[in-house]
Tab-separated table of C-alpha atoms in Angstrom:
chain	number	residue	atom	x	y	z
I	1	UNK	CA	228.844	-64.841	51.700
I	2	UNK	CA	230.023	-66.525	48.535
I	3	UNK	CA	232.763	-64.776	46.068
I	4	UNK	CA	231.778	-64.529	42.382
I	5	UNK	CA	235.085	-64.206	40.504
I	6	UNK	CA	233.885	-66.002	37.429
I	7	UNK	CA	233.348	-62.738	35.363
I	8	UNK	CA	237.133	-61.693	35.890
I	9	UNK	CA	239.530	-62.118	33.317
I	10	UNK	CA	243.391	-61.683	32.942
I	11	UNK	CA	244.763	-58.766	35.114
I	12	UNK	CA	241.253	-58.179	36.476
I	13	UNK	CA	239.664	-57.335	33.282
I	14	UNK	CA	235.939	-58.100	32.993
I	15	UNK	CA	233.810	-59.276	30.154
I	16	UNK	CA	232.454	-56.418	28.142
I	17	UNK	CA	228.906	-57.592	28.252
I	18	UNK	CA	227.230	-58.693	31.439
I	19	UNK	CA	224.744	-61.592	31.322
I	20	UNK	CA	221.143	-60.360	32.716
I	21	UNK	CA	220.956	-60.283	36.315
I	22	UNK	CA	224.432	-59.920	36.945
I	23	UNK	CA	225.705	-57.099	39.214
I	24	UNK	CA	227.618	-54.946	36.741
I	25	UNK	CA	227.744	-51.566	38.608
I	26	UNK	CA	227.492	-49.970	42.139
I	27	UNK	CA	226.433	-46.773	42.918
I	28	UNK	CA	226.120	-44.202	45.925
I	29	UNK	CA	224.020	-41.219	46.416
I	30	UNK	CA	225.415	-38.820	49.226
I	31	UNK	CA	225.020	-35.116	50.311
I	32	UNK	CA	228.747	-34.098	50.248
I	33	UNK	CA	229.817	-35.286	47.025
I	34	UNK	CA	233.443	-33.877	47.422
I	35	UNK	CA	233.948	-35.156	50.675
I	36	UNK	CA	232.896	-38.553	49.731
I	37	UNK	CA	235.156	-38.553	46.812
I	38	UNK	CA	238.172	-37.760	49.063
I	39	UNK	CA	237.093	-40.443	51.555
I	40	UNK	CA	236.998	-43.325	48.975
I	41	UNK	CA	239.916	-41.910	46.976
I	42	UNK	CA	242.127	-42.175	50.058
I	43	UNK	CA	240.605	-45.742	50.904
I	44	UNK	CA	240.650	-47.377	47.584
I	45	UNK	CA	243.100	-45.077	45.477
I	46	UNK	CA	240.076	-44.095	43.053
I	47	UNK	CA	240.166	-41.088	40.839
I	48	UNK	CA	237.119	-39.668	39.417
I	49	UNK	CA	235.770	-38.142	36.154
I	50	UNK	CA	232.371	-36.628	35.522
I	51	UNK	CA	229.457	-38.932	34.658
I	52	UNK	CA	226.010	-38.617	33.389
I	53	UNK	CA	223.948	-35.797	35.037
I	54	UNK	CA	220.422	-36.936	34.749
I	55	UNK	CA	219.919	-37.200	38.508
I	56	UNK	CA	222.107	-34.327	39.399
I	57	UNK	CA	225.779	-34.049	39.958
I	58	UNK	CA	227.621	-37.704	39.282
I	59	UNK	CA	231.030	-38.862	39.048
I	60	UNK	CA	232.468	-42.266	38.017
I	61	UNK	CA	235.381	-43.582	40.141
I	62	UNK	CA	238.436	-45.162	38.184
I	63	UNK	CA	241.112	-47.512	39.300
I	64	UNK	CA	244.086	-47.294	36.967
I	65	UNK	CA	241.889	-45.545	34.321
I	66	UNK	CA	239.195	-48.177	34.534
I	67	UNK	CA	235.590	-47.541	35.892
I	68	UNK	CA	234.680	-49.164	39.178
I	69	UNK	CA	231.753	-47.325	40.554
I	70	UNK	CA	229.796	-44.212	40.713
I	71	UNK	CA	229.042	-41.512	43.343
I	72	UNK	CA	226.218	-39.133	42.988
I	73	UNK	CA	224.961	-36.074	44.774
I	74	UNK	CA	221.332	-36.135	46.508
I	75	UNK	CA	219.465	-32.933	46.184
I	76	UNK	CA	219.471	-31.039	49.513
I	77	UNK	CA	215.972	-31.596	50.172
I	78	UNK	CA	216.150	-35.509	49.693
I	79	UNK	CA	216.617	-37.163	53.026
I	80	UNK	CA	217.001	-40.802	51.654
I	81	UNK	CA	219.061	-43.576	53.094
I	82	UNK	CA	222.776	-43.109	52.349
I	83	UNK	CA	223.628	-46.645	50.716
I	84	UNK	CA	225.670	-48.457	47.944
I	85	UNK	CA	223.066	-49.572	45.391
I	86	UNK	CA	223.955	-52.506	43.044
I	87	UNK	CA	222.794	-52.533	39.410
I	88	UNK	CA	221.772	-55.581	37.836
I	89	UNK	CA	222.187	-55.854	34.119
I	90	UNK	CA	219.368	-56.058	31.633
I	91	UNK	CA	219.010	-56.118	27.985
I	92	UNK	CA	215.639	-54.170	28.304
I	93	UNK	CA	215.421	-51.961	31.147
I	94	UNK	CA	211.675	-51.092	30.433
I	95	UNK	CA	210.625	-54.819	30.211
I	96	UNK	CA	212.648	-55.594	33.287
I	97	UNK	CA	211.028	-52.580	35.312
I	98	UNK	CA	207.536	-53.922	34.056
I	99	UNK	CA	208.449	-57.473	35.526
I	100	UNK	CA	209.538	-55.815	38.792
I	101	UNK	CA	206.018	-54.411	39.239
I	102	UNK	CA	204.169	-57.470	38.067
I	103	UNK	CA	206.279	-59.547	40.892
I	104	UNK	CA	205.358	-57.068	43.443
I	105	UNK	CA	208.307	-54.879	43.617
I	106	UNK	CA	208.400	-51.054	43.027
I	107	UNK	CA	210.160	-48.736	40.383
I	108	UNK	CA	210.957	-45.587	42.237
I	109	UNK	CA	213.178	-43.830	39.336
I	110	UNK	CA	212.801	-44.356	35.547
I	111	UNK	CA	213.456	-46.087	33.055
I	112	UNK	CA	215.257	-43.128	31.882
I	113	UNK	CA	218.305	-42.615	29.584
I	114	UNK	CA	221.592	-41.655	31.297
I	115	UNK	CA	222.955	-39.857	28.198
I	116	UNK	CA	224.823	-42.163	25.760
I	117	UNK	CA	225.827	-44.464	28.534
I	118	UNK	CA	222.660	-46.493	28.596
I	119	UNK	CA	219.330	-46.862	30.233
I	120	UNK	CA	218.432	-47.165	33.965
I	121	UNK	CA	215.853	-47.560	36.692
I	122	UNK	CA	215.969	-47.726	40.438
I	123	UNK	CA	213.820	-50.078	41.979
I	124	UNK	CA	212.954	-51.878	45.335
I	125	UNK	CA	211.846	-55.413	46.020
I	126	UNK	CA	208.837	-56.513	47.982
I	127	UNK	CA	210.865	-56.175	51.461
I	128	UNK	CA	211.747	-52.736	50.531
I	129	UNK	CA	215.688	-53.259	49.548
I	130	UNK	CA	216.731	-50.954	46.665
I	131	UNK	CA	218.431	-52.111	43.464
I	132	UNK	CA	219.224	-50.641	40.144
I	133	UNK	CA	218.477	-51.932	36.680
I	134	UNK	CA	221.212	-51.109	33.953
I	135	UNK	CA	220.792	-51.461	30.209
I	136	UNK	CA	224.308	-50.871	28.962
I	137	UNK	CA	225.144	-48.845	25.955
I	138	UNK	CA	228.283	-47.154	25.869
I	139	UNK	CA	228.796	-47.874	29.493
I	140	UNK	CA	228.766	-51.488	30.167
I	141	UNK	CA	229.460	-51.203	33.867
I	142	UNK	CA	232.561	-52.027	36.250
I	143	UNK	CA	235.399	-52.535	33.913
I	144	UNK	CA	237.779	-54.247	36.393
I	145	UNK	CA	237.112	-56.836	39.198
I	146	UNK	CA	239.483	-59.070	41.389
I	147	UNK	CA	241.971	-56.488	42.560
I	148	UNK	CA	241.918	-54.380	45.386
I	149	UNK	CA	239.551	-51.435	45.212
I	150	UNK	CA	236.895	-53.132	43.185
I	151	UNK	CA	233.494	-54.804	44.036
I	152	UNK	CA	233.968	-58.281	44.907
I	153	UNK	CA	230.441	-59.377	46.016
I	154	UNK	CA	226.921	-58.113	46.527
I	155	UNK	CA	224.515	-59.445	49.094
I	156	UNK	CA	221.156	-58.819	50.199
I	157	UNK	CA	220.394	-58.621	54.156
I	158	UNK	CA	216.803	-59.313	54.685
I	159	UNK	CA	214.275	-60.757	56.978
I	160	UNK	CA	214.083	-64.203	55.353
I	161	UNK	CA	215.376	-65.499	52.132
I	162	UNK	CA	212.736	-67.805	50.591
I	163	UNK	CA	210.186	-65.361	49.477
I	164	UNK	CA	212.467	-62.490	48.385
I	165	UNK	CA	214.492	-65.051	46.362
I	166	UNK	CA	211.330	-65.896	44.430
I	167	UNK	CA	211.094	-62.287	43.628
I	168	UNK	CA	214.465	-62.172	42.171
I	169	UNK	CA	214.243	-65.380	40.433
I	170	UNK	CA	211.063	-64.361	38.870
I	171	UNK	CA	212.577	-61.107	37.456
I	172	UNK	CA	216.014	-62.085	36.510
I	173	UNK	CA	215.683	-65.941	36.093
I	174	UNK	CA	218.119	-66.913	38.698
I	175	UNK	CA	218.926	-70.365	39.484
I	176	UNK	CA	219.212	-70.714	43.435
I	177	UNK	CA	221.437	-72.663	45.709
I	178	UNK	CA	220.052	-72.559	49.449
I	179	UNK	CA	222.311	-73.489	52.190
I	180	UNK	CA	220.674	-76.402	54.184
I	181	UNK	CA	221.301	-75.131	57.712
I	182	UNK	CA	218.742	-74.988	60.439
I	183	UNK	CA	220.475	-71.824	61.885
I	184	UNK	CA	221.549	-70.144	58.733
I	185	UNK	CA	219.443	-68.534	56.126
I	186	UNK	CA	221.122	-68.002	52.885
I	187	UNK	CA	220.506	-68.513	49.201
I	188	UNK	CA	223.367	-68.034	46.408
I	189	UNK	CA	221.903	-66.667	43.171
I	190	UNK	CA	223.427	-68.055	40.067
I	191	UNK	CA	223.458	-67.336	36.334
I	192	UNK	CA	224.635	-70.188	33.847
I	193	UNK	CA	225.983	-72.082	37.070
I	194	UNK	CA	227.892	-69.097	38.111
I	195	UNK	CA	227.427	-67.461	41.687
I	196	UNK	CA	226.650	-63.835	41.104
I	197	UNK	CA	224.963	-62.586	44.429
I	198	UNK	CA	223.587	-63.816	47.903
I	199	UNK	CA	220.573	-63.431	49.856
I	200	UNK	CA	221.060	-63.615	53.787
I	201	UNK	CA	217.904	-63.879	55.935
I	202	UNK	CA	218.918	-62.367	59.206
I	203	UNK	CA	215.649	-62.145	60.897
I	204	UNK	CA	215.630	-59.738	63.877
I	205	UNK	CA	219.282	-59.077	63.626
I	206	UNK	CA	218.463	-56.798	60.877
I	207	UNK	CA	219.283	-53.091	61.670
I	208	UNK	CA	215.980	-51.326	62.896
I	209	UNK	CA	217.446	-48.078	61.282
I	210	UNK	CA	217.823	-49.540	57.974
I	211	UNK	CA	215.613	-52.541	56.995
I	212	UNK	CA	216.481	-54.876	54.181
I	213	UNK	CA	219.267	-53.561	51.921
I	214	UNK	CA	222.156	-54.661	49.752
I	215	UNK	CA	225.730	-54.679	50.780
I	216	UNK	CA	228.549	-54.336	48.493
I	217	UNK	CA	231.833	-56.094	49.269
I	218	UNK	CA	235.020	-54.367	48.028
I	219	UNK	CA	238.272	-56.021	47.629
I	220	UNK	CA	241.330	-55.021	49.684
I	221	UNK	CA	244.952	-56.113	49.962
I	222	UNK	CA	244.724	-55.847	53.947
I	223	UNK	CA	241.590	-55.865	55.825
I	224	UNK	CA	242.871	-54.874	58.689
I	225	UNK	CA	244.931	-51.956	57.591
I	226	UNK	CA	241.869	-50.933	55.485
I	227	UNK	CA	239.652	-50.980	58.638
I	228	UNK	CA	242.219	-48.577	60.269
I	229	UNK	CA	242.287	-46.389	57.196
I	230	UNK	CA	238.431	-46.093	57.418
I	231	UNK	CA	238.528	-44.738	60.984
I	232	UNK	CA	241.304	-42.505	60.171
I	233	UNK	CA	239.246	-41.098	57.202
I	234	UNK	CA	236.269	-40.460	59.551
I	235	UNK	CA	234.352	-43.901	58.894
I	236	UNK	CA	233.000	-46.139	61.551
I	237	UNK	CA	233.296	-49.896	62.218
I	238	UNK	CA	230.178	-51.760	62.442
I	239	UNK	CA	231.496	-55.277	62.605
I	240	UNK	CA	235.456	-55.711	63.310
I	241	UNK	CA	237.724	-57.674	60.991
I	242	UNK	CA	237.229	-61.297	61.215
I	243	UNK	CA	238.184	-64.446	59.258
I	244	UNK	CA	235.710	-66.142	57.057
I	245	UNK	CA	235.793	-69.127	54.552
I	246	UNK	CA	236.004	-66.504	51.870
I	247	UNK	CA	238.661	-64.446	53.413
I	248	UNK	CA	239.064	-61.803	56.139
I	249	UNK	CA	235.954	-59.642	56.307
I	250	UNK	CA	234.909	-56.541	58.135
I	251	UNK	CA	231.763	-54.251	57.856
I	252	UNK	CA	232.222	-50.434	58.105
I	253	UNK	CA	230.508	-47.275	57.090
I	254	UNK	CA	231.763	-44.084	55.415
I	255	UNK	CA	231.314	-40.660	57.080
I	256	UNK	CA	227.793	-40.077	55.658
I	257	UNK	CA	226.674	-43.604	56.929
I	258	UNK	CA	226.948	-45.808	53.840
I	259	UNK	CA	227.482	-49.382	54.889
I	260	UNK	CA	229.936	-51.685	53.060
I	261	UNK	CA	231.928	-54.701	53.666
I	262	UNK	CA	235.894	-55.065	52.971
I	263	UNK	CA	237.114	-58.410	52.089
I	264	UNK	CA	240.842	-59.789	51.892
I	265	UNK	CA	241.417	-62.463	49.138
I	266	UNK	CA	242.560	-65.483	51.128
I	267	UNK	CA	244.607	-66.580	48.010
């Protein structure tokens, strides 16, 4: 992975407007909304307030009063994969959704208005990985980064990077920076020279029960301690804590199975 910290300002404040294509929000749809709030509240120190209800019960997670992420409740009859979904900023959600279709992707929900907050759509790329589009109005997206409990990076795990990277570049005009390596398939997506997301081709190592999917990395002060906390709260460890060039990282799942990663800033 590569970290993108260029959007953070003093004290973790982010710019009010996200450049198109920038991951600007992450959202999770679950069956047990109250239990999921308890889990992430205990893990990251989040508090919650009601958000737009267009897709059902929905809350926004707050850290020190600033919006970090969203959690919604799936209808009882919807048995969809429980997963964190990144939303990519757009100046025109309808036009972006049309471009997704033209480039071989699918628009599953929307575009639709989320009250006065903005306009959204939920899409999937040609490999099936789900992502959102967000055209901000009153709600621009994540209001703080660079501190524990906030999203630090979003990375697509897929079969191979080359073709899927072309899709995202066509839709969002990313610049790409491939890793030149015979045994490591990775592309970093840039906007205005700044890294904003990654695509990691893992071939047959992709989990069979999940398929291609986006993974959100959340910053923590102590990866090992956070992993222990995940287990204590009923979650699971998918990849134990280990050191990387970008900090100490672990991959875990919450009690409903939503996968996410934890990263400790090495600074």
